[in-house]
Tab-separated table of C-alpha atoms in Angstrom:
chain	number	residue	atom	x	y	z
A	1	UNK	CA	13.614	16.018	-25.322
A	2	UNK	CA	11.255	18.363	-23.547
A	3	UNK	CA	12.921	20.694	-21.097
A	4	UNK	CA	11.209	22.095	-18.043
A	5	UNK	CA	11.156	25.897	-18.225
A	6	UNK	CA	9.200	28.695	-16.660
A	7	UNK	CA	7.162	30.818	-19.055
A	8	UNK	CA	9.331	33.716	-20.212
A	9	UNK	CA	10.477	35.786	-17.269
A	10	UNK	CA	7.154	36.113	-15.561
A	11	UNK	CA	8.921	36.776	-12.265
A	12	UNK	CA	12.242	38.491	-11.835
A	13	UNK	CA	12.098	38.216	-8.058
A	14	UNK	CA	11.025	35.170	-6.127
A	15	UNK	CA	10.694	33.878	-2.599
A	16	UNK	CA	13.520	32.078	-0.863
A	17	UNK	CA	11.188	29.109	-0.442
A	18	UNK	CA	8.369	27.794	-2.599
A	19	UNK	CA	4.964	26.819	-1.250
A	20	UNK	CA	3.806	23.467	-2.555
A	21	UNK	CA	0.438	22.289	-3.773
A	22	UNK	CA	-0.976	19.242	-2.003
A	23	UNK	CA	-0.190	15.662	-3.010
A	24	UNK	CA	0.171	12.196	-1.502
A	25	UNK	CA	3.709	11.739	-0.239
A	26	UNK	CA	5.152	8.718	1.570
A	27	UNK	CA	4.477	5.118	0.555
A	28	UNK	CA	2.037	3.927	3.224
A	29	UNK	CA	1.207	0.402	2.099
A	30	UNK	CA	4.655	-1.161	1.828
A	31	UNK	CA	4.973	-1.394	5.626
A	32	UNK	CA	2.115	-3.926	5.524
A	33	UNK	CA	3.788	-6.306	3.037
A	34	UNK	CA	6.299	-9.118	3.331
A	35	UNK	CA	9.660	-8.168	1.812
A	36	UNK	CA	11.575	-11.457	2.001
A	37	UNK	CA	11.450	-12.351	-1.681
A	38	UNK	CA	14.543	-13.828	-3.330
A	39	UNK	CA	15.790	-11.669	-6.214
A	40	UNK	CA	17.449	-13.188	-9.283
A	41	UNK	CA	17.938	-10.715	-12.103
A	42	UNK	CA	14.570	-9.055	-12.676
A	43	UNK	CA	12.616	-11.892	-11.025
A	44	UNK	CA	11.430	-12.137	-7.424
A	45	UNK	CA	10.221	-15.371	-5.841
A	46	UNK	CA	8.311	-15.609	-2.575
A	47	UNK	CA	8.331	-19.032	-0.919
A	48	UNK	CA	5.205	-20.540	0.623
A	49	UNK	CA	4.981	-23.716	2.708
A	50	UNK	CA	1.587	-25.348	2.259
A	51	UNK	CA	-0.603	-26.163	5.294
A	52	UNK	CA	-0.043	-29.543	6.947
A	53	UNK	CA	-2.596	-32.329	6.645
A	54	UNK	CA	-3.954	-34.169	9.682
A	55	UNK	CA	-1.686	-36.014	12.091
A	56	UNK	CA	-1.392	-39.753	11.541
A	57	UNK	CA	-1.631	-42.859	13.682
A	58	UNK	CA	0.541	-45.949	13.447
A	59	UNK	CA	-0.247	-48.312	10.662
A	60	UNK	CA	-1.231	-51.930	11.136
A	61	UNK	CA	2.423	-52.902	10.905
A	62	UNK	CA	3.311	-50.517	13.726
A	63	UNK	CA	5.146	-48.106	11.434
A	64	UNK	CA	4.592	-44.359	11.582
A	65	UNK	CA	3.489	-42.954	8.192
A	66	UNK	CA	5.777	-40.352	6.645
A	67	UNK	CA	4.600	-36.995	5.341
A	68	UNK	CA	6.114	-34.521	2.925
A	69	UNK	CA	6.008	-30.759	3.156
A	70	UNK	CA	4.318	-28.967	0.299
A	71	UNK	CA	6.261	-26.083	-1.208
A	72	UNK	CA	5.158	-23.462	-3.692
A	73	UNK	CA	6.486	-20.189	-5.036
A	74	UNK	CA	4.910	-16.998	-6.287
A	75	UNK	CA	6.873	-15.138	-8.948
A	76	UNK	CA	6.895	-11.447	-9.825
A	77	UNK	CA	8.856	-9.392	-12.354
A	78	UNK	CA	10.639	-6.245	-11.247
A	79	UNK	CA	9.881	-3.052	-13.148
A	80	UNK	CA	11.814	0.215	-13.099
A	81	UNK	CA	9.972	3.423	-12.261
A	82	UNK	CA	11.501	6.831	-12.967
A	83	UNK	CA	10.821	10.493	-12.334
A	84	UNK	CA	13.117	12.914	-14.127
A	85	UNK	CA	13.154	16.711	-14.182
A	86	UNK	CA	15.423	18.743	-16.487
A	87	UNK	CA	15.751	22.520	-16.344
A	88	UNK	CA	17.397	24.730	-18.936
A	89	UNK	CA	20.208	26.746	-17.396
A	90	UNK	CA	19.170	29.774	-19.456
A	91	UNK	CA	15.980	29.858	-17.442
A	92	UNK	CA	15.267	32.885	-15.289
A	93	UNK	CA	15.261	30.654	-12.199
A	94	UNK	CA	18.576	28.932	-12.892
A	95	UNK	CA	20.230	30.520	-9.870
A	96	UNK	CA	17.516	29.574	-7.410
A	97	UNK	CA	18.423	26.372	-5.507
A	98	UNK	CA	14.810	26.074	-4.398
A	99	UNK	CA	13.970	24.800	-7.894
A	100	UNK	CA	16.235	21.814	-7.362
A	101	UNK	CA	14.764	21.275	-3.919
A	102	UNK	CA	11.270	21.275	-5.437
A	103	UNK	CA	12.362	18.740	-8.045
A	104	UNK	CA	13.706	16.490	-5.291
A	105	UNK	CA	10.524	16.632	-3.247
A	106	UNK	CA	8.248	16.018	-6.216
A	107	UNK	CA	10.434	13.216	-7.548
A	108	UNK	CA	10.498	11.328	-4.253
A	109	UNK	CA	6.738	11.708	-3.843
A	110	UNK	CA	6.101	10.376	-7.355
A	111	UNK	CA	8.198	7.261	-6.681
A	112	UNK	CA	6.416	6.653	-3.365
A	113	UNK	CA	3.025	6.879	-5.077
A	114	UNK	CA	4.192	4.364	-7.678
A	115	UNK	CA	5.003	1.932	-4.854
A	116	UNK	CA	1.582	2.313	-3.246
A	117	UNK	CA	-0.183	2.114	-6.608
A	118	UNK	CA	1.636	-1.119	-7.420
A	119	UNK	CA	0.519	-2.724	-4.153
A	120	UNK	CA	-3.053	-1.522	-4.706
A	121	UNK	CA	-3.091	-2.891	-8.261
A	122	UNK	CA	-1.838	-6.280	-7.063
A	123	UNK	CA	-4.683	-6.534	-4.554
A	124	UNK	CA	-7.181	-5.368	-7.176
A	125	UNK	CA	-5.990	-8.204	-9.411
A	126	UNK	CA	-6.158	-11.036	-6.871
A	127	UNK	CA	-8.081	-11.136	-3.592
A	128	UNK	CA	-10.990	-12.937	-1.941
A	129	UNK	CA	-14.410	-11.361	-2.419
A	130	UNK	CA	-17.068	-11.210	0.267
A	131	UNK	CA	-20.040	-13.508	-0.341
A	132	UNK	CA	-22.391	-12.084	-2.972
A	133	UNK	CA	-25.475	-10.170	-1.793
A	134	UNK	CA	-24.034	-9.587	1.677
A	135	UNK	CA	-22.616	-6.366	3.117
A	136	UNK	CA	-19.377	-5.445	1.380
A	137	UNK	CA	-19.904	-7.649	-1.675
A	138	UNK	CA	-19.427	-6.254	-5.167
A	139	UNK	CA	-23.205	-6.115	-5.644
A	140	UNK	CA	-23.934	-4.748	-2.148
A	141	UNK	CA	-21.527	-1.949	-1.287
A	142	UNK	CA	-22.285	-0.388	2.097
A	143	UNK	CA	-20.853	2.176	4.481
A	144	UNK	CA	-18.470	0.800	7.105
A	145	UNK	CA	-20.517	2.381	9.875
A	146	UNK	CA	-21.269	-0.511	12.255
A	147	UNK	CA	-19.216	-2.938	14.304
A	148	UNK	CA	-21.144	-5.821	12.736
A	149	UNK	CA	-19.869	-4.908	9.263
A	150	UNK	CA	-16.283	-4.643	10.490
A	151	UNK	CA	-16.548	-8.024	12.228
A	152	UNK	CA	-18.142	-9.610	9.163
A	153	UNK	CA	-15.240	-8.404	7.024
A	154	UNK	CA	-12.705	-9.715	9.563
A	155	UNK	CA	-14.477	-13.071	9.826
A	156	UNK	CA	-13.442	-14.032	6.294
A	157	UNK	CA	-9.801	-13.990	7.392
A	158	UNK	CA	-10.383	-15.756	10.698
A	159	UNK	CA	-12.431	-18.518	9.068
A	160	UNK	CA	-9.565	-19.059	6.622
A	161	UNK	CA	-7.275	-19.844	9.602
A	162	UNK	CA	-5.427	-16.543	9.247
A	163	UNK	CA	-3.776	-15.821	12.630
A	164	UNK	CA	-5.257	-12.867	14.478
A	165	UNK	CA	-2.897	-12.755	17.453
A	166	UNK	CA	0.398	-11.839	15.799
A	167	UNK	CA	-0.386	-8.161	15.119
A	168	UNK	CA	0.013	-8.560	11.351
A	169	UNK	CA	-3.547	-8.076	10.123
A	170	UNK	CA	-3.875	-4.818	8.179
A	171	UNK	CA	-6.740	-2.947	6.587
A	172	UNK	CA	-6.627	-0.075	4.122
A	173	UNK	CA	-9.729	2.078	3.925
A	174	UNK	CA	-10.810	5.214	2.110
A	175	UNK	CA	-11.088	8.597	3.785
A	176	UNK	CA	-14.890	8.338	3.746
A	177	UNK	CA	-14.762	4.868	5.308
A	178	UNK	CA	-12.565	6.080	8.160
A	179	UNK	CA	-15.009	8.916	8.837
A	180	UNK	CA	-17.845	6.374	8.885
A	181	UNK	CA	-15.932	4.219	11.365
A	182	UNK	CA	-15.581	7.147	13.736
A	183	UNK	CA	-19.336	6.965	14.289
A	184	UNK	CA	-19.019	3.451	15.750
A	185	UNK	CA	-19.204	3.604	19.547
A	186	UNK	CA	-16.794	0.707	19.939
A	187	UNK	CA	-14.256	2.573	17.816
A	188	UNK	CA	-13.753	4.930	20.770
A	189	UNK	CA	-14.027	2.307	23.520
A	190	UNK	CA	-10.960	1.238	25.485
A	191	UNK	CA	-12.322	-2.315	25.381
A	192	UNK	CA	-11.616	-2.389	21.647
A	193	UNK	CA	-8.715	0.078	21.256
A	194	UNK	CA	-5.549	-1.785	22.233
A	195	UNK	CA	-3.410	1.324	22.588
A	196	UNK	CA	-3.779	5.008	21.940
A	197	UNK	CA	-1.822	6.799	19.210
A	198	UNK	CA	1.270	8.584	20.450
A	199	UNK	CA	0.905	12.355	20.817
A	200	UNK	CA	2.384	14.584	18.129
A	201	UNK	CA	2.467	11.741	15.615
A	202	UNK	CA	1.765	12.592	11.940
A	203	UNK	CA	-1.752	12.285	10.607
A	204	UNK	CA	-0.730	9.209	8.601
A	205	UNK	CA	-0.280	7.197	11.781
A	206	UNK	CA	-1.509	3.628	11.998
A	207	UNK	CA	-4.607	3.110	14.137
A	208	UNK	CA	-4.881	-0.233	15.923
A	209	UNK	CA	-8.443	-1.278	16.678
A	210	UNK	CA	-10.213	-4.624	16.956
A	211	UNK	CA	-6.870	-6.376	16.493
A	212	UNK	CA	-6.352	-4.747	13.076
A	213	UNK	CA	-3.837	-2.114	11.928
A	214	UNK	CA	-5.880	0.488	10.030
A	215	UNK	CA	-4.424	2.668	7.275
A	216	UNK	CA	-6.261	5.510	5.568
A	217	UNK	CA	-5.263	5.733	1.915
A	218	UNK	CA	-6.596	8.176	-0.654
A	219	UNK	CA	-5.529	6.212	-3.730
A	220	UNK	CA	-7.911	3.251	-3.625
A	221	UNK	CA	-9.668	2.180	-6.816
A	222	UNK	CA	-13.169	3.629	-6.970
A	223	UNK	CA	-12.621	6.173	-4.201
A	224	UNK	CA	-15.453	8.672	-3.932
A	225	UNK	CA	-17.904	6.321	-5.679
A	226	UNK	CA	-20.414	3.753	-4.459
A	227	UNK	CA	-17.955	0.912	-5.149
A	228	UNK	CA	-14.625	1.789	-3.554
A	229	UNK	CA	-12.380	-1.276	-3.189
A	230	UNK	CA	-10.899	-1.664	0.306
A	231	UNK	CA	-8.791	-4.511	1.674
A	232	UNK	CA	-8.056	-6.402	4.866
A	233	UNK	CA	-5.130	-8.828	4.784
A	234	UNK	CA	-2.403	-10.612	6.678
A	235	UNK	CA	1.082	-9.287	6.055
A	236	UNK	CA	2.280	-12.701	4.817
A	237	UNK	CA	-0.355	-12.645	2.062
A	238	UNK	CA	0.993	-9.589	0.205
A	239	UNK	CA	4.508	-9.417	-1.189
A	240	UNK	CA	6.434	-6.312	-2.200
A	241	UNK	CA	10.070	-6.059	-3.170
A	242	UNK	CA	12.400	-3.200	-4.020
A	243	UNK	CA	15.845	-4.101	-5.297
A	244	UNK	CA	17.228	-0.931	-3.788
A	245	UNK	CA	16.017	2.063	-1.820
A	246	UNK	CA	14.638	4.928	-3.838
A	247	UNK	CA	17.677	6.134	-5.790
A	248	UNK	CA	18.280	9.672	-6.930
A	249	UNK	CA	20.951	11.564	-8.828
A	250	UNK	CA	21.783	15.135	-9.787
A	251	UNK	CA	23.919	15.995	-12.776
A	252	UNK	CA	24.577	18.362	-15.662
A	253	UNK	CA	24.270	17.352	-19.297
A	254	UNK	CA	26.537	18.487	-22.095
A	255	UNK	CA	24.080	21.107	-23.314
A	256	UNK	CA	24.407	23.122	-20.125
A	257	UNK	CA	21.258	21.707	-18.602
A	258	UNK	CA	20.677	20.573	-15.042
A	259	UNK	CA	18.748	17.375	-14.380
A	260	UNK	CA	17.641	15.403	-11.377
A	261	UNK	CA	16.043	11.966	-11.503
A	262	UNK	CA	14.701	9.363	-9.148
A	263	UNK	CA	14.041	5.691	-9.676
A	264	UNK	CA	13.097	2.450	-8.002
A	265	UNK	CA	12.856	-1.118	-9.250
A	266	UNK	CA	9.929	-2.843	-7.601
A	267	UNK	CA	7.130	-5.382	-7.846
A	268	UNK	CA	4.052	-6.202	-5.760
A	269	UNK	CA	2.288	-9.558	-5.878
A	270	UNK	CA	-0.501	-11.345	-4.041
A	271	UNK	CA	1.155	-14.351	-2.389
A	272	UNK	CA	-1.859	-15.896	-0.615
A	273	UNK	CA	-5.186	-14.702	-2.099
A	274	UNK	CA	-7.247	-16.236	0.727
A	275	UNK	CA	-5.335	-13.996	3.127
A	276	UNK	CA	-6.639	-10.819	1.427
A	277	UNK	CA	-10.332	-9.907	1.592
A	278	UNK	CA	-11.893	-7.204	-0.592
A	279	UNK	CA	-14.684	-4.990	0.770
A	280	UNK	CA	-16.738	-2.724	-1.499
A	281	UNK	CA	-17.491	0.523	0.296
A	282	UNK	CA	-20.117	3.123	-0.545
A	283	UNK	CA	-18.152	6.363	-0.377
A	284	UNK	CA	-21.266	8.324	-1.355
A	285	UNK	CA	-23.166	7.399	1.829
A	286	UNK	CA	-24.086	10.310	4.092
A	287	UNK	CA	-21.734	10.916	7.009
């Protein structure tokens, strides 16, 4: 097994605290998913009640016709994700607790990225596409720089009877798309912004505009290209399940080696494809 070591003794003195390179940290997308799946072993099932048909009138015999609810289930298989760091206790840094702190931070971040990547992959695999040869379609990627394009994207959900008044419509956009949106006059108008972000909130805050909760996410498929895949969806349409919170452990092995590892068991699945709409964004468009 490979053991994490520092090259020779390239430093005999070190800082009390390390300075970290940049990386994506917390899982941003799981807050926008339904998490009410039923877990049995390594299988998760999300229940769906089908839409009702039209109301009936009395029959010729005066009896009221009976109806039956339609039930369906979407099934996903849980998968374990791990991040493990060993360090040889003969290493020059063995006495520095900051090494273990760095392992913890990097391990947690890796698990959180796995969660977001799983949700992204599920939407990549199953979602509703915008009509071909119109703005946002796979063959007509555009910049999200006008209110008309935002409304057109949203209209696919509204015309599918997705509720817009329960605060559960989400959109995940690329960094370039969010910068394009900031050029829209209505983006800054109090007539469209339902509430202002709280002061001193982190930069990953959710922006609520045009009845949609907007998330900026730097891990979308095709980011930085002329065909970045972005999504708008209702929370009930996307399922995500963790069997337990992100677990971690610290221990020593028999060969005098310290290890720390993190894991989660999770699955993401599209529950209602018509409740998720894909928009192809041109990230190469001039800002």
